[in-house]
């Protein structure tokens, strides 16, 4: 939305990653570079298999890149584990923990007070649509609720940068719409920097300040689309002219990007 | 997109492995059937040879068994059952600790897994009878050897099941914890251990089933008290009504113990049973 100012809180510099799997090599990422400024909402879209999840694994420190580096809050981060909030594609709630005990996992792993974390979590449960479900086990929740619980867990890590990997990918269209609108509200309240992977063009445009388009394997950034729509966007018409124009532009870029794979 | 890349094997090689597999499976089936038939035949021959045995000595009436209970109730309740129960519970508790420790060690390092796994299996192939006599020679006639026999009976299912439970933790979940900055210890206590609990209880249930039999086995060799001695004395005086009583009591104790394990499991794994409430009615039926 606004022009980048100050220093970025996350810089991805020339990341390449190749998997060697038996005799086969898969080039997942090739020379990916971008920066995220504080409070920015960046969506990442690309054909499946274009290395988007791999990029998140590199940023979180689960995978080491073959080339390039990740800069977090201005220092080259070698030990990156736990420095960003991460929500993987599957919600991965712990089935043996109640919702409340699931969402405080971040503070608990940090060694912060559990009592304090629970108090904060309880306050936020209504905002995350989980009021009255504090003591329920995850298996009792609907898909949308599980996703919101996983999001609350990610927000409660209190990290500046949050990586969300297709959080709404498995939901039906209606629930997804609702959650997108809701997520924007939450994001505006918490002012986090969000990297959000999606394969949905409308979602990518609706949420983002900037959209990064990945090419088919090996993943490269082939287009960067700035979304200058005003915020808050919760009430924006889905048929808005500007929205449609940007979606069309993105669709064209995406088709060109995945052309090689078809 | 993702292209399948299994290298095409030559058709002749594939045919050969198919034929080999068919031959092996047929051979195994034939061998199993042959032993089954010869076993059944042997039983039939021996049953026919026993025709003249008095049935009411082998199967005493219910009232005879109840009579035995009335006659021995005080000694059974005050001496034999408490002794057997104490040996059983002590042995089962020690087996649980030992089994979980072994499982944790095997989970902890690949080298330990390589070293411990064969030892575990071998420990189950040694005739426990031989070990029990050895233990009594070493430690005398007290409860110690019996407790040890219970441990030998019981630690194996606990160790094996807990180990496979520890290994079953969702790798993506472990990755998530690591990405969140969890230490190795935290990954273990927050994910691997809780994930292993259902398997642990499955192992414990098997152990509980064996444990009473283990204690009685130990007592049978030599002891002053316990259901095992009671059983042995019954046989040596040819009191089959007493023997049946001992067998019934053993079964009752075993069943009670299994029910106790189920109860503890229900309480400890509330998440497991609530989540499967709709679709699954597992062993925790009580
Ligand atoms: N651990 C791994 N080992 C081998 N290949 C992998 C591994 N992780 C991902 N890949 C491969 O890298 C490519 C990119 O995967 P991924 O990052 O999951 O794509 P996306 O999230 O964009 O759909 C895929 O072809 C995938 O098969
Ligand atoms: Mg992915």
mmCIF file of C-alpha atoms and ligand atoms in Angstrom, chain A residues 52-53 89 165-166 197, ligand 2:
data_model
loop_
_atom_site.group_PDB
_atom_site.id
_atom_site.type_symbol
_atom_site.label_atom_id
_atom_site.label_comp_id
_atom_site.label_asym_id
_atom_site.label_seq_id
_atom_site.Cartn_x
_atom_site.Cartn_y
_atom_site.Cartn_z
ATOM 1 C CA UNK A 52 6.586 -22.037 -2.650
ATOM 2 C CA UNK A 53 6.503 -24.322 0.374
ATOM 3 C CA UNK A 89 -0.247 -26.268 4.772
ATOM 4 C CA UNK A 165 1.176 -21.660 3.604
ATOM 5 C CA UNK A 166 -2.180 -21.950 1.806
ATOM 6 C CA UNK A 197 0.927 -18.603 -0.193
HETATM 7 MG MG1 LIG C 2 3.037 -26.141 -1.105
#
